[in-house]
Coordinates of N, CA, C and O in Angstrom, one line a residue:
Q21 N -118.1 170.3 -162.1 CA -118.9 169.2 -162.6 C -120.4 169.3 -162.2 O -121.3 168.9 -163.0
F22 N -120.6 169.8 -161.0 CA -122.0 170.0 -160.5 C -122.7 171.0 -161.4 O -123.9 170.7 -161.8
L23 N -122.1 172.1 -161.7 CA -122.7 173.1 -162.6 C -123.0 172.6 -164.0 O -124.0 172.8 -164.6
Q24 N -122.1 171.8 -164.5 CA -122.3 171.2 -165.8 C -123.5 170.2 -165.8 O -124.3 170.2 -166.7
A25 N -123.6 169.4 -164.7 CA -124.7 168.5 -164.6 C -126.1 169.3 -164.5 O -127.1 168.7 -164.9
C26 N -126.0 170.5 -164.0 CA -127.3 171.3 -163.8 C -127.5 172.2 -165.1 O -128.4 173.0 -165.1
G27 N -126.7 172.0 -166.1 CA -126.8 172.9 -167.3 C -126.4 174.3 -167.1 O -126.8 175.2 -167.8
Q28 N -125.5 174.6 -166.1 CA -125.1 175.9 -165.8 C -123.6 176.1 -165.9 O -123.0 176.9 -165.2
S29 N -123.0 175.4 -166.8 CA -121.5 175.4 -166.8 C -121.0 176.8 -167.2 O -119.8 177.1 -167.0
S30 N -121.8 177.6 -167.8 CA -121.3 179.0 -168.2 C -121.0 179.8 -166.9 O -120.3 180.8 -167.0
W31 N -121.5 179.4 -165.8 CA -121.2 180.1 -164.5 C -119.8 179.7 -164.0 O -119.3 180.4 -163.1
S32 N -119.3 178.6 -164.4 CA -118.0 178.2 -163.8 C -116.8 178.8 -164.7 O -116.9 178.8 -165.9
P33 N -115.8 179.2 -164.0 CA -114.7 179.7 -164.8 C -113.9 178.7 -165.5 O -113.8 177.5 -165.1
A34 N -113.3 179.1 -166.6 CA -112.4 178.2 -167.3 C -111.2 177.9 -166.4 O -110.6 178.9 -165.8
T35 N -110.9 176.7 -166.1 CA -109.9 176.3 -165.2 C -108.8 175.4 -165.8 O -109.2 174.5 -166.5
F36 N -107.6 175.7 -165.6 CA -106.4 175.0 -166.1 C -105.5 174.5 -165.0 O -105.1 175.3 -164.2
C37 N -105.3 173.2 -165.0 CA -104.6 172.6 -163.9 C -103.1 172.4 -164.1 O -102.3 172.0 -163.3
S38 N -102.6 172.8 -165.3 CA -101.2 172.8 -165.6 C -100.8 174.0 -166.5 O -101.7 174.4 -167.3
I39 N -99.6 174.3 -166.5 CA -99.1 175.4 -167.3 C -99.2 175.0 -168.8 O -99.4 175.8 -169.7
G40 N -99.0 173.7 -169.0 CA -99.2 173.1 -170.4 C -100.6 173.4 -171.0 O -100.7 173.8 -172.1
E41 N -101.6 173.1 -170.1 CA -103.0 173.3 -170.6 C -103.2 174.8 -170.9 O -103.8 175.2 -171.9
L42 N -102.7 175.7 -170.0 CA -102.8 177.1 -170.2 C -102.1 177.6 -171.5 O -102.6 178.4 -172.2
T43 N -100.9 177.0 -171.7 CA -100.1 177.4 -172.9 C -100.9 177.0 -174.2 O -100.9 177.7 -175.2
D44 N -101.5 175.8 -174.2 CA -102.3 175.4 -175.3 C -103.5 176.3 -175.5 O -103.8 176.7 -176.7
E45 N -104.1 176.8 -174.5 CA -105.2 177.8 -174.6 C -104.7 179.1 -175.2 O -105.4 179.7 -176.0
L46 N -103.5 179.5 -174.7 CA -102.9 180.7 -175.2 C -102.7 180.7 -176.7 O -102.9 181.6 -177.4
T47 N -102.2 179.5 -177.1 CA -102.0 179.3 -178.6 C -103.2 179.5 -179.4 O -103.2 180.0 -180.5
E48 N -104.4 179.0 -178.8 CA -105.6 179.1 -179.6 C -106.3 180.4 -179.5 O -107.2 180.7 -180.2
C49 N -105.9 181.3 -178.5 CA -106.5 182.5 -178.3 C -105.9 183.6 -179.1 O -104.8 184.0 -178.9
A50 N -106.6 184.1 -180.1 CA -106.1 185.0 -181.1 C -105.6 186.3 -180.5 O -104.5 186.8 -180.9
D51 N -106.3 186.9 -179.6 CA -105.9 188.2 -179.0 C -105.1 188.1 -177.7 O -104.8 189.0 -177.1
G52 N -104.8 186.9 -177.3 CA -104.1 186.6 -176.1 C -105.0 186.8 -174.9 O -104.5 186.8 -173.8
G53 N -106.3 186.9 -175.1 CA -107.2 187.1 -173.9 C -106.8 188.3 -173.1 O -106.9 188.3 -171.9
S54 N -106.3 189.4 -173.8 CA -105.7 190.5 -173.1 C -106.6 191.3 -172.3 O -106.2 192.1 -171.4
D55 N -107.9 191.2 -172.5 CA -108.9 192.1 -171.7 C -109.5 191.3 -170.5 O -110.3 191.9 -169.8
A56 N -109.2 190.1 -170.3 CA -109.8 189.3 -169.2 C -108.8 189.2 -168.1 O -107.6 189.2 -168.2
L57 N -109.4 189.1 -166.9 CA -108.6 188.9 -165.7 C -108.4 187.4 -165.5 O -109.3 186.6 -165.7
W58 N -107.2 187.0 -165.2 CA -106.8 185.6 -164.9 C -106.2 185.5 -163.5 O -105.5 186.4 -163.1
F59 N -106.6 184.4 -162.8 CA -106.2 184.2 -161.4 C -105.3 183.0 -161.4 O -105.6 181.9 -161.9
L60 N -104.1 183.1 -160.7 CA -103.3 182.0 -160.4 C -103.6 181.7 -158.9 O -103.5 182.6 -158.1
K61 N -104.0 180.4 -158.6 CA -104.4 180.1 -157.2 C -103.6 178.9 -156.7 O -103.6 177.9 -157.4
H62 N -103.1 179.0 -155.6 CA -102.4 177.9 -154.9 C -103.5 176.9 -154.5 O -104.5 177.3 -153.9
S63 N -103.2 175.6 -154.7 CA -104.3 174.6 -154.5 C -104.5 174.3 -153.0 O -105.6 173.7 -152.7
S64 N -103.6 174.7 -152.1 CA -103.9 174.3 -150.7 C -103.9 175.5 -149.7 O -103.9 175.3 -148.5
M65 N -103.9 176.7 -150.2 CA -104.0 177.9 -149.4 C -105.4 178.4 -149.3 O -106.1 178.4 -150.3
D66 N -105.9 178.9 -148.2 CA -107.2 179.4 -148.0 C -107.2 181.0 -147.9 O -106.2 181.6 -147.7
R67 N -108.4 181.5 -147.8 CA -108.6 183.0 -147.6 C -107.9 183.9 -148.5 O -107.3 184.9 -148.1
N68 N -107.8 183.5 -149.8 CA -107.2 184.3 -150.9 C -105.7 184.4 -150.7 O -105.1 185.2 -151.4
E69 N -105.1 183.6 -149.8 CA -103.6 183.6 -149.8 C -103.2 182.7 -150.9 O -103.8 181.7 -151.3
G70 N -102.1 183.1 -151.6 CA -101.6 182.3 -152.7 C -102.4 182.6 -154.0 O -102.3 181.8 -154.9
V71 N -103.1 183.7 -154.1 CA -103.8 184.1 -155.3 C -103.2 185.4 -155.9 O -103.0 186.3 -155.1
T72 N -102.9 185.3 -157.2 CA -102.4 186.5 -157.9 C -103.3 186.7 -159.1 O -103.9 185.8 -159.6
V73 N -103.5 188.0 -159.4 CA -104.4 188.4 -160.5 C -103.5 189.0 -161.7 O -102.6 189.7 -161.4
H74 N -103.9 188.6 -162.9 CA -103.1 189.0 -164.1 C -104.1 189.5 -165.2 O -105.1 188.9 -165.4
L75 N -103.7 190.5 -165.9 CA -104.5 191.0 -167.0 C -104.1 190.3 -168.2 O -103.0 190.5 -168.8
G76 N -104.9 189.3 -168.6 CA -104.6 188.6 -169.9 C -104.0 187.2 -169.6 O -103.3 187.0 -168.6
I77 N -104.3 186.3 -170.5 CA -103.8 184.9 -170.4 C -102.3 184.9 -170.6 O -101.6 184.1 -169.9
A78 N -101.8 185.8 -171.4 CA -100.3 185.8 -171.6 C -99.6 186.2 -170.4 O -98.6 185.6 -170.0
A79 N -100.1 187.2 -169.6 CA -99.4 187.6 -168.4 C -99.5 186.5 -167.3 O -98.6 186.3 -166.6
C80 N -100.7 185.8 -167.3 CA -100.9 184.7 -166.3 C -99.9 183.6 -166.6 O -99.2 183.0 -165.7
S81 N -99.8 183.2 -167.9 CA -98.9 182.2 -168.3 C -97.4 182.5 -168.0 O -96.7 181.7 -167.5
A82 N -97.1 183.8 -168.3 CA -95.7 184.2 -168.0 C -95.4 184.1 -166.5 O -94.3 183.7 -166.1
A83 N -96.3 184.5 -165.6 CA -96.1 184.5 -164.2 C -96.0 183.0 -163.7 O -95.2 182.7 -162.9
W84 N -96.8 182.2 -164.2 CA -96.8 180.7 -163.9 C -95.5 180.1 -164.3 O -94.8 179.4 -163.6
G85 N -95.1 180.5 -165.5 CA -93.8 179.9 -166.0 C -92.6 180.4 -165.3 O -91.5 179.8 -165.3
A86 N -92.7 181.6 -164.7 CA -91.6 182.2 -164.0 C -91.4 181.5 -162.6 O -90.3 181.7 -162.0
M87 N -92.3 180.8 -162.1 CA -92.2 180.1 -160.8 C -91.2 179.0 -161.0 O -91.0 178.4 -162.0
P88 N -90.6 178.6 -159.8 CA -89.7 177.4 -159.9 C -90.6 176.2 -160.3 O -91.7 176.1 -159.9
E89 N -90.0 175.4 -161.1 CA -90.7 174.2 -161.6 C -91.3 173.3 -160.6 O -92.5 172.8 -160.7
E90 N -90.7 173.2 -159.4 CA -91.2 172.4 -158.4 C -92.5 173.0 -157.7 O -93.2 172.3 -157.0
E91 N -92.7 174.3 -157.9 CA -93.9 174.9 -157.3 C -95.1 175.0 -158.3 O -96.2 175.2 -157.9
Q92 N -94.8 174.9 -159.6 CA -95.8 175.1 -160.6 C -97.0 174.1 -160.4 O -98.2 174.5 -160.7
G93 N -96.7 172.9 -160.0 CA -97.8 171.9 -159.8 C -98.8 172.2 -158.7 O -99.8 171.6 -158.6
N94 N -98.4 173.2 -157.8 CA -99.3 173.6 -156.7 C -100.4 174.6 -157.1 O -101.1 175.0 -156.3
Y95 N -100.4 175.0 -158.4 CA -101.2 176.1 -158.8 C -102.2 175.7 -159.9 O -102.0 174.7 -160.6
I96 N -103.3 176.4 -160.0 CA -104.2 176.3 -161.1 C -104.5 177.7 -161.6 O -104.2 178.7 -160.9
A97 N -104.9 177.8 -162.8 CA -105.3 179.1 -163.4 C -106.8 179.2 -163.7 O -107.3 178.2 -164.2
Q98 N -107.4 180.3 -163.4 CA -108.8 180.4 -163.7 C -109.1 181.8 -164.4 O -108.5 182.8 -163.9
R99 N -109.9 181.8 -165.4 CA -110.4 183.0 -166.0 C -111.5 183.6 -165.2 O -112.3 182.8 -164.7
E100 N -111.6 184.9 -165.2 CA -112.7 185.5 -164.5 C -114.1 185.1 -165.1 O -114.1 184.7 -166.3
V101 N -115.1 185.2 -164.4 CA -116.5 184.9 -164.9 C -117.1 186.3 -165.0 O -117.3 187.0 -164.0
R102 N -117.4 186.7 -166.2 CA -118.0 188.1 -166.4 C -119.5 188.1 -166.4 O -120.1 187.1 -166.7
N103 N -120.0 189.2 -166.0 CA -121.4 189.5 -166.0 C -122.3 188.4 -165.3 O -123.3 188.0 -165.8
L104 N -121.8 187.9 -164.2 CA -122.5 186.9 -163.5 C -123.5 187.6 -162.5 O -123.2 188.5 -161.8
L105 N -124.8 187.3 -162.7 CA -125.8 187.8 -161.8 C -126.0 187.0 -160.6 O -126.3 185.8 -160.7
L106 N -125.9 187.5 -159.4 CA -126.0 186.7 -158.2 C -127.4 187.1 -157.6 O -127.9 188.1 -157.6

């Protein structure tokens, strides 16, 4: 929200808080986002623990869906931010 307020929302990754949101995005994505990296991140783990990387939105969605249902709510999915100049 801070980046959006500053007019820099293109710097923030697309973030999905539920597998349902990600599935909706997958349905709208013609090529399945197959060339982008997607990250599944546990919401309460630090130092990159609980983070997995997937090639494409379909692979990320499949990994999230394969988790036990009671664990799915602990994760978010984020698309990589490409070509970011620091």
